[in-house]
mmCIF file of C-alpha atoms in Angstrom:
data_model
loop_
_atom_site.group_PDB
_atom_site.id
_atom_site.type_symbol
_atom_site.label_atom_id
_atom_site.label_comp_id
_atom_site.label_asym_id
_atom_site.label_seq_id
_atom_site.Cartn_x
_atom_site.Cartn_y
_atom_site.Cartn_z
ATOM 1 C CA MET A 1 39.684 -11.502 -2.833
ATOM 2 C CA HIS A 2 36.126 -12.099 -1.709
ATOM 3 C CA LYS A 3 35.938 -13.231 1.907
ATOM 4 C CA LYS A 4 33.274 -15.859 2.538
ATOM 5 C CA LEU A 5 31.018 -14.528 5.295
ATOM 6 C CA PHE A 6 30.458 -16.538 8.479
ATOM 7 C CA ILE A 7 29.134 -13.501 10.342
ATOM 8 C CA PRO A 8 25.576 -13.004 11.653
ATOM 9 C CA GLY A 9 24.578 -10.879 8.661
ATOM 10 C CA PRO A 10 24.991 -9.818 6.000
ATOM 11 C CA VAL A 11 25.448 -13.369 4.763
ATOM 12 C CA GLU A 12 26.589 -14.953 1.520
ATOM 13 C CA VAL A 13 24.054 -14.448 -1.281
ATOM 14 C CA LYS A 14 23.845 -16.885 -4.185
ATOM 15 C CA GLU A 15 24.816 -15.458 -7.595
ATOM 16 C CA ASP A 16 21.439 -16.250 -9.182
ATOM 17 C CA VAL A 17 19.676 -14.440 -6.321
ATOM 18 C CA LEU A 18 21.944 -11.400 -6.728
ATOM 19 C CA GLN A 19 21.186 -11.373 -10.446
ATOM 20 C CA LYS A 20 17.462 -11.110 -9.689
ATOM 21 C CA MET A 21 18.151 -7.690 -8.149
ATOM 22 C CA ALA A 22 19.157 -6.547 -11.652
ATOM 23 C CA THR A 23 15.670 -7.299 -13.021
ATOM 24 C CA PRO A 24 14.435 -4.320 -15.107
ATOM 25 C CA MET A 25 12.210 -1.966 -13.123
ATOM 26 C CA ILE A 26 8.432 -1.975 -13.225
ATOM 27 C CA GLY A 27 6.061 0.723 -12.051
ATOM 28 C CA HIS A 28 5.279 0.341 -8.361
ATOM 29 C CA ARG A 29 1.629 1.217 -9.069
ATOM 30 C CA THR A 30 1.091 -1.552 -11.617
ATOM 31 C CA LYS A 31 -0.706 -4.890 -11.505
ATOM 32 C CA GLU A 32 2.732 -6.530 -11.840
ATOM 33 C CA ALA A 33 3.869 -4.822 -8.622
ATOM 34 C CA SER A 34 0.702 -5.930 -6.835
ATOM 35 C CA LYS A 35 1.267 -9.520 -7.924
ATOM 36 C CA LEU A 36 4.927 -9.458 -6.886
ATOM 37 C CA GLN A 37 4.144 -8.136 -3.412
ATOM 38 C CA ARG A 38 1.136 -10.408 -2.953
ATOM 39 C CA ASP A 39 3.168 -13.473 -3.970
ATOM 40 C CA ILE A 40 5.916 -12.573 -1.481
ATOM 41 C CA SER A 41 3.337 -12.133 1.292
ATOM 42 C CA GLU A 42 1.738 -15.518 0.591
ATOM 43 C CA LYS A 43 5.110 -17.302 0.563
ATOM 44 C CA MET A 44 6.181 -15.581 3.793
ATOM 45 C CA MET A 45 2.920 -16.732 5.388
ATOM 46 C CA LYS A 46 3.991 -20.317 4.639
ATOM 47 C CA LEU A 47 7.440 -19.668 6.102
ATOM 48 C CA PHE A 48 5.883 -18.239 9.279
ATOM 49 C CA TYR A 49 3.066 -20.838 9.524
ATOM 50 C CA THR A 50 0.485 -18.073 9.766
ATOM 51 C CA GLU A 51 -2.811 -16.833 8.366
ATOM 52 C CA ASN A 52 -1.960 -13.290 9.522
ATOM 53 C CA GLN A 53 -1.267 -10.551 6.999
ATOM 54 C CA VAL A 54 2.361 -9.977 6.026
ATOM 55 C CA LEU A 55 3.714 -6.433 5.651
ATOM 56 C CA LEU A 56 6.868 -5.426 3.774
ATOM 57 C CA SER A 57 9.032 -2.423 4.625
ATOM 58 C CA THR A 58 11.997 -0.873 2.841
ATOM 59 C CA THR A 59 14.001 -0.672 6.063
ATOM 60 C CA SER A 60 16.205 -2.945 8.115
ATOM 61 C CA GLY A 61 14.555 -5.107 10.751
ATOM 62 C CA SER A 62 15.001 -2.236 13.199
ATOM 63 C CA GLY A 63 12.456 -0.233 11.203
ATOM 64 C CA LEU A 64 9.646 -2.680 11.880
ATOM 65 C CA MET A 65 10.797 -3.194 15.473
ATOM 66 C CA GLU A 66 10.361 0.546 16.018
ATOM 67 C CA ALA A 67 7.051 0.435 14.136
ATOM 68 C CA ALA A 68 5.735 -2.359 16.357
ATOM 69 C CA ILE A 69 6.515 -0.829 19.735
ATOM 70 C CA ARG A 70 5.357 2.640 18.696
ATOM 71 C CA SER A 71 2.230 1.563 16.818
ATOM 72 C CA CYS A 72 0.898 -1.075 19.209
ATOM 73 C CA THR A 73 1.702 0.100 22.772
ATOM 74 C CA ARG A 74 -1.373 1.722 24.282
ATOM 75 C CA LYS A 75 -0.342 1.764 27.934
ATOM 76 C CA ARG A 76 3.149 0.423 28.657
ATOM 77 C CA ALA A 77 5.587 -2.031 27.062
ATOM 78 C CA ALA A 78 7.667 -4.672 28.833
ATOM 79 C CA VAL A 79 10.916 -5.227 26.922
ATOM 80 C CA PHE A 80 12.692 -8.524 27.613
ATOM 81 C CA ALA A 81 16.368 -8.508 26.657
ATOM 82 C CA VAL A 82 18.948 -11.282 26.555
ATOM 83 C CA GLY A 83 21.563 -9.129 24.836
ATOM 84 C CA ALA A 84 22.274 -5.961 22.883
ATOM 85 C CA PHE A 85 19.509 -6.255 20.302
ATOM 86 C CA GLY A 86 16.792 -6.915 22.847
ATOM 87 C CA LYS A 87 17.852 -3.711 24.611
ATOM 88 C CA ARG A 88 17.518 -1.814 21.328
ATOM 89 C CA TRP A 89 13.747 -2.206 21.526
ATOM 90 C CA HIS A 90 13.775 -0.314 24.816
ATOM 91 C CA GLU A 91 15.911 2.455 23.324
ATOM 92 C CA MET A 92 13.381 2.747 20.494
ATOM 93 C CA ALA A 93 10.503 3.030 22.959
ATOM 94 C CA VAL A 94 12.249 5.793 24.913
ATOM 95 C CA ALA A 95 13.144 7.669 21.702
ATOM 96 C CA ASN A 96 9.478 7.524 20.608
ATOM 97 C CA ASN A 97 7.989 8.630 23.942
ATOM 98 C CA VAL A 98 6.512 5.174 24.510
ATOM 99 C CA GLU A 99 6.235 4.145 28.158
ATOM 100 C CA ALA A 100 8.413 1.044 28.579
ATOM 101 C CA ASP A 101 10.457 -0.917 31.117
ATOM 102 C CA LEU A 102 13.496 -3.063 30.410
ATOM 103 C CA PHE A 103 13.853 -6.549 31.905
ATOM 104 C CA GLU A 104 17.325 -7.855 31.212
ATOM 105 C CA VAL A 105 18.824 -11.211 32.157
ATOM 106 C CA GLU A 106 22.455 -12.206 32.474
ATOM 107 C CA TRP A 107 24.011 -12.498 29.009
ATOM 108 C CA GLY A 108 24.148 -16.114 27.900
ATOM 109 C CA THR A 109 20.864 -17.053 29.604
ATOM 110 C CA PRO A 110 17.316 -17.001 28.148
ATOM 111 C CA THR A 111 14.087 -15.192 28.913
ATOM 112 C CA THR A 112 11.746 -17.749 30.491
ATOM 113 C CA PRO A 113 7.932 -17.959 30.602
ATOM 114 C CA GLU A 114 8.192 -17.648 34.400
ATOM 115 C CA GLN A 115 10.028 -14.327 34.126
ATOM 116 C CA VAL A 116 7.455 -12.965 31.695
ATOM 117 C CA ASP A 117 4.585 -14.198 33.884
ATOM 118 C CA GLU A 118 6.041 -12.466 36.944
ATOM 119 C CA VAL A 119 6.273 -9.142 35.083
ATOM 120 C CA LEU A 120 2.820 -9.351 33.485
ATOM 121 C CA SER A 121 1.152 -10.354 36.755
ATOM 122 C CA THR A 122 1.549 -6.702 37.825
ATOM 123 C CA GLY A 123 -1.077 -5.706 35.249
ATOM 124 C CA LYS A 124 1.053 -2.727 34.151
ATOM 125 C CA TYR A 125 1.770 -3.860 30.583
ATOM 126 C CA ASP A 126 -0.277 -4.300 27.414
ATOM 127 C CA LEU A 127 2.609 -5.229 25.081
ATOM 128 C CA ILE A 128 5.779 -7.283 25.390
ATOM 129 C CA THR A 129 8.805 -7.675 23.135
ATOM 130 C CA VAL A 130 11.024 -10.745 23.016
ATOM 131 C CA THR A 131 14.050 -11.529 20.852
ATOM 132 C CA HIS A 132 13.787 -15.025 19.413
ATOM 133 C CA ASN A 133 17.449 -15.270 18.452
ATOM 134 C CA GLU A 134 19.996 -12.886 19.998
ATOM 135 C CA THR A 135 23.153 -12.583 17.886
ATOM 136 C CA SER A 136 25.189 -10.806 20.565
ATOM 137 C CA THR A 137 24.945 -13.780 22.945
ATOM 138 C CA GLY A 138 23.971 -16.758 20.772
ATOM 139 C CA ILE A 139 20.778 -17.418 22.728
ATOM 140 C CA MET A 140 17.577 -18.745 21.143
ATOM 141 C CA ASN A 141 14.694 -17.929 23.460
ATOM 142 C CA PRO A 142 11.825 -20.402 24.120
ATOM 143 C CA VAL A 143 9.304 -18.206 22.312
ATOM 144 C CA GLY A 144 6.847 -21.072 21.819
ATOM 145 C CA GLU A 145 6.683 -21.689 25.575
ATOM 146 C CA ILE A 146 6.339 -17.966 26.305
ATOM 147 C CA GLY A 147 3.552 -17.728 23.737
ATOM 148 C CA LYS A 148 1.687 -20.674 25.234
ATOM 149 C CA MET A 149 1.794 -19.053 28.683
ATOM 150 C CA LEU A 150 0.582 -15.731 27.236
ATOM 151 C CA LYS A 151 -2.340 -17.407 25.468
ATOM 152 C CA GLU A 152 -3.446 -19.064 28.700
ATOM 153 C CA LYS A 153 -2.948 -16.177 31.148
ATOM 154 C CA TYR A 154 -2.615 -12.865 29.252
ATOM 155 C CA PRO A 155 -4.475 -13.197 25.931
ATOM 156 C CA GLU A 156 -5.021 -9.427 25.755
ATOM 157 C CA VAL A 157 -1.275 -8.584 25.764
ATOM 158 C CA VAL A 158 0.258 -7.858 22.343
ATOM 159 C CA PHE A 159 3.201 -10.224 21.725
ATOM 160 C CA CYS A 160 5.976 -8.799 19.501
ATOM 161 C CA VAL A 161 8.912 -11.004 18.508
ATOM 162 C CA ASP A 162 12.184 -10.192 16.746
ATOM 163 C CA THR A 163 13.045 -13.153 14.479
ATOM 164 C CA VAL A 164 15.532 -11.155 12.389
ATOM 165 C CA SER A 165 18.346 -13.701 12.735
ATOM 166 C CA SER A 166 16.252 -16.872 12.906
ATOM 167 C CA ALA A 167 13.433 -16.704 10.333
ATOM 168 C CA ALA A 168 14.138 -19.209 7.520
ATOM 169 C CA GLY A 169 16.761 -20.864 9.730
ATOM 170 C CA ALA A 170 14.512 -22.117 12.531
ATOM 171 C CA LYS A 171 10.841 -23.107 12.635
ATOM 172 C CA ILE A 172 8.711 -20.186 13.820
ATOM 173 C CA GLN A 173 5.037 -21.020 14.181
ATOM 174 C CA VAL A 174 3.438 -17.603 14.435
ATOM 175 C CA ASP A 175 -0.186 -18.687 14.869
ATOM 176 C CA GLU A 176 0.476 -21.638 17.168
ATOM 177 C CA TRP A 177 2.771 -19.515 19.357
ATOM 178 C CA GLY A 178 0.334 -16.589 19.431
ATOM 179 C CA ILE A 179 2.766 -14.013 18.024
ATOM 180 C CA ASP A 180 1.004 -10.767 17.105
ATOM 181 C CA VAL A 181 3.874 -9.003 15.315
ATOM 182 C CA CYS A 182 6.690 -11.243 14.058
ATOM 183 C CA ILE A 183 9.568 -9.326 12.470
ATOM 184 C CA THR A 184 12.462 -10.344 10.261
ATOM 185 C CA SER A 185 14.734 -8.894 7.593
ATOM 186 C CA THR A 186 16.469 -10.100 4.473
ATOM 187 C CA GLN A 187 20.202 -10.230 5.303
ATOM 188 C CA LYS A 188 20.273 -13.181 7.697
ATOM 189 C CA ALA A 189 18.842 -16.676 7.192
ATOM 190 C CA LEU A 190 16.728 -15.521 4.234
ATOM 191 C CA ALA A 191 20.099 -15.036 2.488
ATOM 192 C CA LEU A 192 19.515 -11.771 0.618
ATOM 193 C CA PRO A 193 21.278 -8.402 0.737
ATOM 194 C CA PRO A 194 20.179 -6.053 3.571
ATOM 195 C CA GLY A 195 17.485 -3.465 2.962
ATOM 196 C CA LEU A 196 14.052 -5.072 3.301
ATOM 197 C CA ALA A 197 12.119 -5.971 6.455
ATOM 198 C CA ILE A 198 9.066 -8.187 6.802
ATOM 199 C CA CYS A 199 6.502 -8.702 9.560
ATOM 200 C CA THR A 200 3.271 -10.506 10.260
ATOM 201 C CA ILE A 201 0.477 -8.625 12.009
ATOM 202 C CA SER A 202 -2.521 -10.069 13.850
ATOM 203 C CA GLN A 203 -5.996 -8.601 14.176
ATOM 204 C CA LYS A 204 -5.307 -8.091 17.893
ATOM 205 C CA ALA A 205 -2.218 -5.995 17.125
ATOM 206 C CA LEU A 206 -4.158 -3.963 14.533
ATOM 207 C CA ASP A 207 -7.027 -3.331 16.949
ATOM 208 C CA ALA A 208 -4.521 -2.180 19.574
ATOM 209 C CA ALA A 209 -2.699 0.076 17.115
ATOM 210 C CA ARG A 210 -5.919 1.777 16.014
ATOM 211 C CA GLN A 211 -6.261 3.008 19.623
ATOM 212 C CA VAL A 212 -2.821 4.677 19.535
ATOM 213 C CA GLU A 213 -2.917 8.295 18.368
ATOM 214 C CA ASN A 214 0.657 9.057 17.340
ATOM 215 C CA ARG A 215 2.015 6.093 15.416
ATOM 216 C CA GLY A 216 4.416 8.061 13.244
ATOM 217 C CA PHE A 217 4.087 8.193 9.465
ATOM 218 C CA TYR A 218 6.428 5.997 7.406
ATOM 219 C CA LEU A 219 6.448 3.252 10.046
ATOM 220 C CA ASP A 220 2.740 3.351 10.963
ATOM 221 C CA LEU A 221 1.648 -0.307 10.818
ATOM 222 C CA VAL A 222 -2.034 0.627 10.474
ATOM 223 C CA ARG A 223 -1.266 2.868 7.496
ATOM 224 C CA LEU A 224 0.726 0.090 5.828
ATOM 225 C CA TYR A 225 -1.991 -2.480 6.482
ATOM 226 C CA ASP A 226 -4.901 -0.303 5.328
ATOM 227 C CA TYR A 227 -3.058 0.738 2.184
ATOM 228 C CA ILE A 228 -2.308 -2.791 0.999
ATOM 229 C CA GLN A 229 -5.933 -3.777 1.624
ATOM 230 C CA LYS A 230 -7.200 -0.915 -0.553
ATOM 231 C CA LYS A 231 -4.467 -1.031 -3.207
ATOM 232 C CA ASP A 232 -3.939 -4.804 -3.591
ATOM 233 C CA HIS A 233 -0.594 -5.153 -1.798
ATOM 234 C CA GLN A 234 0.868 -1.859 -2.991
ATOM 235 C CA TYR A 235 2.528 0.359 -0.381
ATOM 236 C CA PRO A 236 2.173 4.071 0.492
ATOM 237 C CA SER A 237 5.827 4.830 -0.378
ATOM 238 C CA THR A 238 7.997 3.558 -3.230
ATOM 239 C CA PRO A 239 9.388 0.158 -2.157
ATOM 240 C CA SER A 240 12.716 -1.462 -3.025
ATOM 241 C CA LEU A 241 11.595 -3.436 -6.052
ATOM 242 C CA PRO A 242 15.060 -5.009 -6.593
ATOM 243 C CA HIS A 243 14.873 -6.610 -3.135
ATOM 244 C CA MET A 244 11.372 -7.826 -3.893
ATOM 245 C CA PHE A 245 12.384 -9.473 -7.182
ATOM 246 C CA ALA A 246 15.167 -11.273 -5.337
ATOM 247 C CA LEU A 247 13.039 -12.183 -2.298
ATOM 248 C CA ASP A 248 10.259 -13.634 -4.437
ATOM 249 C CA TYR A 249 12.840 -15.801 -6.238
ATOM 250 C CA GLN A 250 14.672 -16.798 -3.048
ATOM 251 C CA LEU A 251 11.443 -17.812 -1.312
ATOM 252 C CA ASP A 252 10.784 -20.216 -4.190
ATOM 253 C CA ARG A 253 14.249 -21.709 -3.615
ATOM 254 C CA ILE A 254 13.574 -22.003 0.131
ATOM 255 C CA LEU A 255 10.205 -23.689 -0.378
ATOM 256 C CA GLU A 256 11.753 -25.991 -2.989
ATOM 257 C CA GLU A 257 14.427 -27.061 -0.480
ATOM 258 C CA GLY A 258 11.563 -27.790 1.909
ATOM 259 C CA LEU A 259 11.141 -25.941 5.201
ATOM 260 C CA ASP A 260 11.783 -29.005 7.360
ATOM 261 C CA ASN A 261 14.901 -29.834 5.323
ATOM 262 C CA ARG A 262 16.140 -26.274 5.674
ATOM 263 C CA PHE A 263 15.623 -26.214 9.435
ATOM 264 C CA ALA A 264 17.308 -29.618 9.761
ATOM 265 C CA ARG A 265 20.324 -28.339 7.790
ATOM 266 C CA HIS A 266 20.655 -25.392 10.170
ATOM 267 C CA GLU A 267 20.379 -27.704 13.196
ATOM 268 C CA GLU A 268 23.041 -30.015 11.769
ATOM 269 C CA MET A 269 25.471 -27.117 11.226
ATOM 270 C CA ALA A 270 24.740 -25.730 14.690
ATOM 271 C CA LYS A 271 25.381 -29.082 16.372
ATOM 272 C CA TYR A 272 28.659 -29.503 14.500
ATOM 273 C CA VAL A 273 29.924 -26.052 15.525
ATOM 274 C CA ARG A 274 28.776 -26.510 19.132
ATOM 275 C CA ASP A 275 30.584 -29.846 19.356
ATOM 276 C CA TRP A 276 33.710 -28.219 17.923
ATOM 277 C CA ALA A 277 33.427 -25.308 20.374
ATOM 278 C CA ASN A 278 33.070 -27.672 23.349
ATOM 279 C CA LYS A 279 36.103 -29.661 22.181
ATOM 280 C CA HIS A 280 38.465 -26.708 21.713
ATOM 281 C CA PHE A 281 36.920 -23.824 23.721
ATOM 282 C CA GLU A 282 33.589 -23.482 25.539
ATOM 283 C CA LEU A 283 30.107 -22.347 24.592
ATOM 284 C CA PHE A 284 29.110 -18.890 25.842
ATOM 285 C CA PRO A 285 25.329 -19.436 26.080
ATOM 286 C CA VAL A 286 23.709 -22.215 28.076
ATOM 287 C CA GLU A 287 23.661 -25.070 25.581
ATOM 288 C CA GLU A 288 19.989 -25.909 26.066
ATOM 289 C CA HIS A 289 19.107 -22.517 24.560
ATOM 290 C CA ALA A 290 21.949 -22.165 22.042
ATOM 291 C CA SER A 291 21.064 -20.669 18.676
ATOM 292 C CA ASN A 292 20.664 -22.764 15.522
ATOM 293 C CA THR A 293 21.854 -19.945 13.238
ATOM 294 C CA LEU A 294 25.052 -18.830 14.960
ATOM 295 C CA THR A 295 27.327 -20.044 17.727
ATOM 296 C CA ASN A 296 28.923 -17.765 20.318
ATOM 297 C CA ILE A 297 32.161 -19.288 21.624
ATOM 298 C CA LYS A 298 33.913 -18.336 24.861
ATOM 299 C CA ASN A 299 37.545 -17.386 24.226
ATOM 300 C CA THR A 300 38.962 -19.699 26.889
ATOM 301 C CA LYS A 301 42.373 -19.899 25.161
ATOM 302 C CA GLU A 302 42.665 -16.079 25.198
ATOM 303 C CA ILE A 303 43.572 -15.954 21.524
ATOM 304 C CA SER A 304 43.539 -12.629 19.647
ATOM 305 C CA VAL A 305 40.249 -12.893 17.789
ATOM 306 C CA SER A 306 41.228 -9.863 15.726
ATOM 307 C CA ASP A 307 44.485 -11.536 14.611
ATOM 308 C CA LEU A 308 42.656 -14.787 13.867
ATOM 309 C CA ASN A 309 40.232 -12.913 11.626
ATOM 310 C CA LYS A 310 43.109 -11.182 9.790
ATOM 311 C CA LYS A 311 44.685 -14.573 9.073
ATOM 312 C CA LEU A 312 41.325 -16.054 8.064
ATOM 313 C CA ALA A 313 40.793 -13.119 5.697
ATOM 314 C CA MET A 314 44.023 -14.031 3.890
ATOM 315 C CA ARG A 315 42.479 -17.465 3.271
ATOM 316 C CA GLY A 316 39.143 -16.057 2.131
ATOM 317 C CA PHE A 317 37.017 -16.350 5.297
ATOM 318 C CA THR A 318 35.667 -13.996 7.958
ATOM 319 C CA ILE A 319 33.986 -14.636 11.325
ATOM 320 C CA SER A 320 32.714 -12.232 13.993
ATOM 321 C CA ASN A 321 34.412 -11.011 17.127
ATOM 322 C CA GLY A 322 32.354 -10.840 20.311
ATOM 323 C CA TYR A 323 29.743 -8.070 20.337
ATOM 324 C CA GLY A 324 30.100 -4.969 22.530
ATOM 325 C CA LYS A 325 31.329 -5.891 25.999
ATOM 326 C CA LEU A 326 32.111 -9.422 24.741
ATOM 327 C CA LYS A 327 34.718 -8.277 22.194
ATOM 328 C CA GLU A 328 37.793 -10.549 22.385
ATOM 329 C CA LYS A 329 36.026 -12.443 25.215
ATOM 330 C CA THR A 330 34.024 -14.450 22.690
ATOM 331 C CA PHE A 331 33.893 -15.004 18.949
ATOM 332 C CA ARG A 332 30.932 -15.892 16.792
ATOM 333 C CA ILE A 333 30.479 -18.233 13.852
ATOM 334 C CA ALA A 334 27.284 -17.907 11.837
ATOM 335 C CA HIS A 335 25.788 -20.916 10.065
ATOM 336 C CA MET A 336 22.719 -19.549 8.354
ATOM 337 C CA GLY A 337 21.145 -18.952 4.979
ATOM 338 C CA GLU A 338 22.625 -21.020 2.166
ATOM 339 C CA THR A 339 25.721 -22.071 4.137
ATOM 340 C CA THR A 340 26.405 -25.824 4.044
ATOM 341 C CA LEU A 341 27.991 -28.221 6.530
ATOM 342 C CA LEU A 342 30.897 -28.731 4.099
ATOM 343 C CA GLU A 343 31.628 -24.995 4.167
ATOM 344 C CA ILE A 344 31.472 -24.991 7.975
ATOM 345 C CA LYS A 345 33.930 -27.889 8.133
ATOM 346 C CA GLU A 346 36.306 -26.057 5.774
ATOM 347 C CA LEU A 347 36.183 -22.934 7.949
ATOM 348 C CA LEU A 348 36.813 -24.835 11.180
ATOM 349 C CA GLU A 349 39.714 -26.770 9.643
ATOM 350 C CA ASN A 350 41.314 -23.445 8.720
ATOM 351 C CA ILE A 351 40.822 -22.083 12.250
ATOM 352 C CA GLU A 352 42.413 -25.236 13.673
ATOM 353 C CA ASP A 353 45.351 -24.861 11.302
ATOM 354 C CA ILE A 354 45.904 -21.180 12.136
ATOM 355 C CA LEU A 355 45.659 -21.740 15.903
ATOM 356 C CA GLY A 356 47.487 -25.071 15.907
ATOM 357 C CA LEU A 357 44.592 -26.818 17.645
#
């Protein structure tokens, strides 16, 4: 029996979108391939509210995260973490011989503009990374406020943002917020199978990257950018065309729903789950900065999350246990992609029935 996914990725994928991955292959050096990849880029620019170039990568989001910190750090990176995935950026920097420092806050709390300002006032850093939506803690950082502060006080610093679990589920205004590299991937709120990553790149980030000598090869952002300029949106290496067929189709569906409608649907689901969590348990993150694409719930009743998930699986559902050190201390319910409020209500009714709430 298929278990309906309420986990923070991979998510449920609509049957018609899955079918698009079975589109017959085309040559990746054809005009058709150029058009496909150009169309995707233009639609993603609308989704990200940006005039910056979009790059595609046959990797997970982690691929472009690694590309960003390695390609664009000239001097030293400041990595701001509110959970496990923010810390990953620091691990990537260390593994790539990039000078970087980690600034971590207590899990369940956000990174604030004041914290970033204090770090950058030292003058030691020319690049920062921030996670917009942290799935391990359920925090959605105030990236717009951080970006505004950076524009006013540190316009020369390259601003890299991980929007892997929020893009297409929350409004991300790349140009207005001053984001230089904005990264996402397909298996979260875009509602596609995993395997393709996407980023925007600003002229400032490109200029910075051109000053970095060893940017790697496959994940060199300058190489990707220069190649698509010369070859009309074709890429140096063979891309995952099945993902691109599906993404192009899914972006049409997203734009047809209407971006504001889509974001409002995610907010409505998030509010419903938060209210439910506050009634029966307790929210893990501070509510003011709680995510709109997943909710992390404190296990105040000390239930066995593992047993709950086994019983849910028998009914055709699955949720997520707490991540890492939060296992069994919290549990997580994702409400992203094509999920509807009706489906959320059905899931929560089943949890109530199993737990006797």
